[in-house]
Structure formats: structure tokens, C-alpha cells
Tab-separated table of C-alpha atoms in Angstrom:
chain	number	residue	atom	x	y	z
A	43	MET	CA	35.333	-16.596	77.548
A	44	THR	CA	34.227	-14.860	80.753
A	45	LEU	CA	35.750	-14.052	84.142
A	46	ASP	CA	33.570	-14.302	87.254
A	47	VAL	CA	33.310	-11.185	89.442
A	48	ARG	CA	32.625	-12.081	93.060
A	49	SER	CA	31.091	-10.025	95.839
A	50	SER	CA	33.597	-11.186	98.451
A	51	TYR	CA	36.920	-12.948	98.686
A	52	GLY	CA	36.111	-16.401	97.316
A	53	GLY	CA	32.379	-15.614	97.437
A	54	THR	CA	29.596	-16.197	94.969
A	55	ALA	CA	29.872	-14.666	91.494
A	56	PHE	CA	27.383	-11.845	90.856
A	57	ALA	CA	28.516	-10.895	87.334
A	58	HIS	CA	30.902	-11.838	84.518
A	59	LEU	CA	33.495	-9.853	82.592
A	60	ASN	CA	33.412	-10.605	78.876
A	61	GLN	CA	36.186	-10.282	76.321
A	62	GLY	CA	37.072	-6.605	75.814
A	63	GLU	CA	35.962	-5.540	79.314
A	64	THR	CA	38.588	-4.639	81.915
A	65	PHE	CA	39.423	-4.982	85.590
A	66	THR	CA	41.505	-2.490	87.599
A	67	MET	CA	43.237	-4.269	90.462
A	68	HIS	CA	43.301	-2.398	93.815
A	69	GLN	CA	44.631	-5.083	96.135
A	70	ASN	CA	46.590	-8.264	95.566
A	71	TYR	CA	46.577	-10.896	98.285
A	72	ALA	CA	49.259	-12.989	96.519
A	73	GLU	CA	51.712	-12.557	99.379
A	74	PHE	CA	49.343	-14.745	101.393
A	75	GLY	CA	49.048	-17.357	98.628
A	76	SER	CA	45.675	-16.030	97.547
A	77	GLU	CA	43.945	-16.900	94.350
A	78	TYR	CA	41.806	-13.708	94.298
A	79	VAL	CA	42.459	-9.997	93.756
A	80	ARG	CA	40.191	-7.042	94.618
A	81	GLY	CA	39.397	-4.197	92.243
A	82	PHE	CA	36.886	-2.518	89.948
A	83	ALA	CA	35.243	-4.344	87.038
A	84	TRP	CA	34.629	-2.035	84.049
A	85	GLY	CA	32.132	-2.639	81.243
A	86	THR	CA	28.701	-4.097	81.812
A	87	VAL	CA	29.531	-4.791	85.487
A	88	ASN	CA	30.832	-1.371	86.694
A	89	ALA	CA	31.249	-2.479	90.298
A	90	GLU	CA	33.840	-3.360	92.945
A	91	GLY	CA	34.554	-7.041	93.312
A	92	TYR	CA	37.034	-9.889	93.364
A	93	VAL	CA	38.332	-11.982	90.462
A	94	GLN	CA	40.517	-15.030	90.316
A	95	ASN	CA	44.228	-14.179	90.194
A	96	GLY	CA	46.240	-15.289	87.165
A	97	TRP	CA	43.907	-14.004	84.430
A	98	PHE	CA	45.932	-10.856	83.787
A	99	CYS	CA	48.305	-10.119	80.897
């Protein structure tokens, strides 16, 4: 299972996080009803980006 990493809020995916890779969230737009969060994708991606909210444990 993978998680798309996007270049902008709701933008096109430029990479995928795989099982075992992590994402550090910097900003949560949930107060505005957002479905995306901004942060840093660790692992093979190693870049800033946005992921879909709700995929965190």
C-alpha cells in the first residue's frame, strides 16, 4: 500500500510513500475542512509535500 505525496495542496502526486516510510506533519488544514496536510516525506522521497489527511495512526 502506498500514500501519494503531492507537490501542492491537492496537486499532482510526484512520489509515493511505501510501507515503513514516514511523514512528519508540519501543518494541518483540518480546521478548514481540508483533506490534505503539509510536511516532510522521509524514505525514498525525502522531500516536502502534501499527503491526504486521515492516513495517520
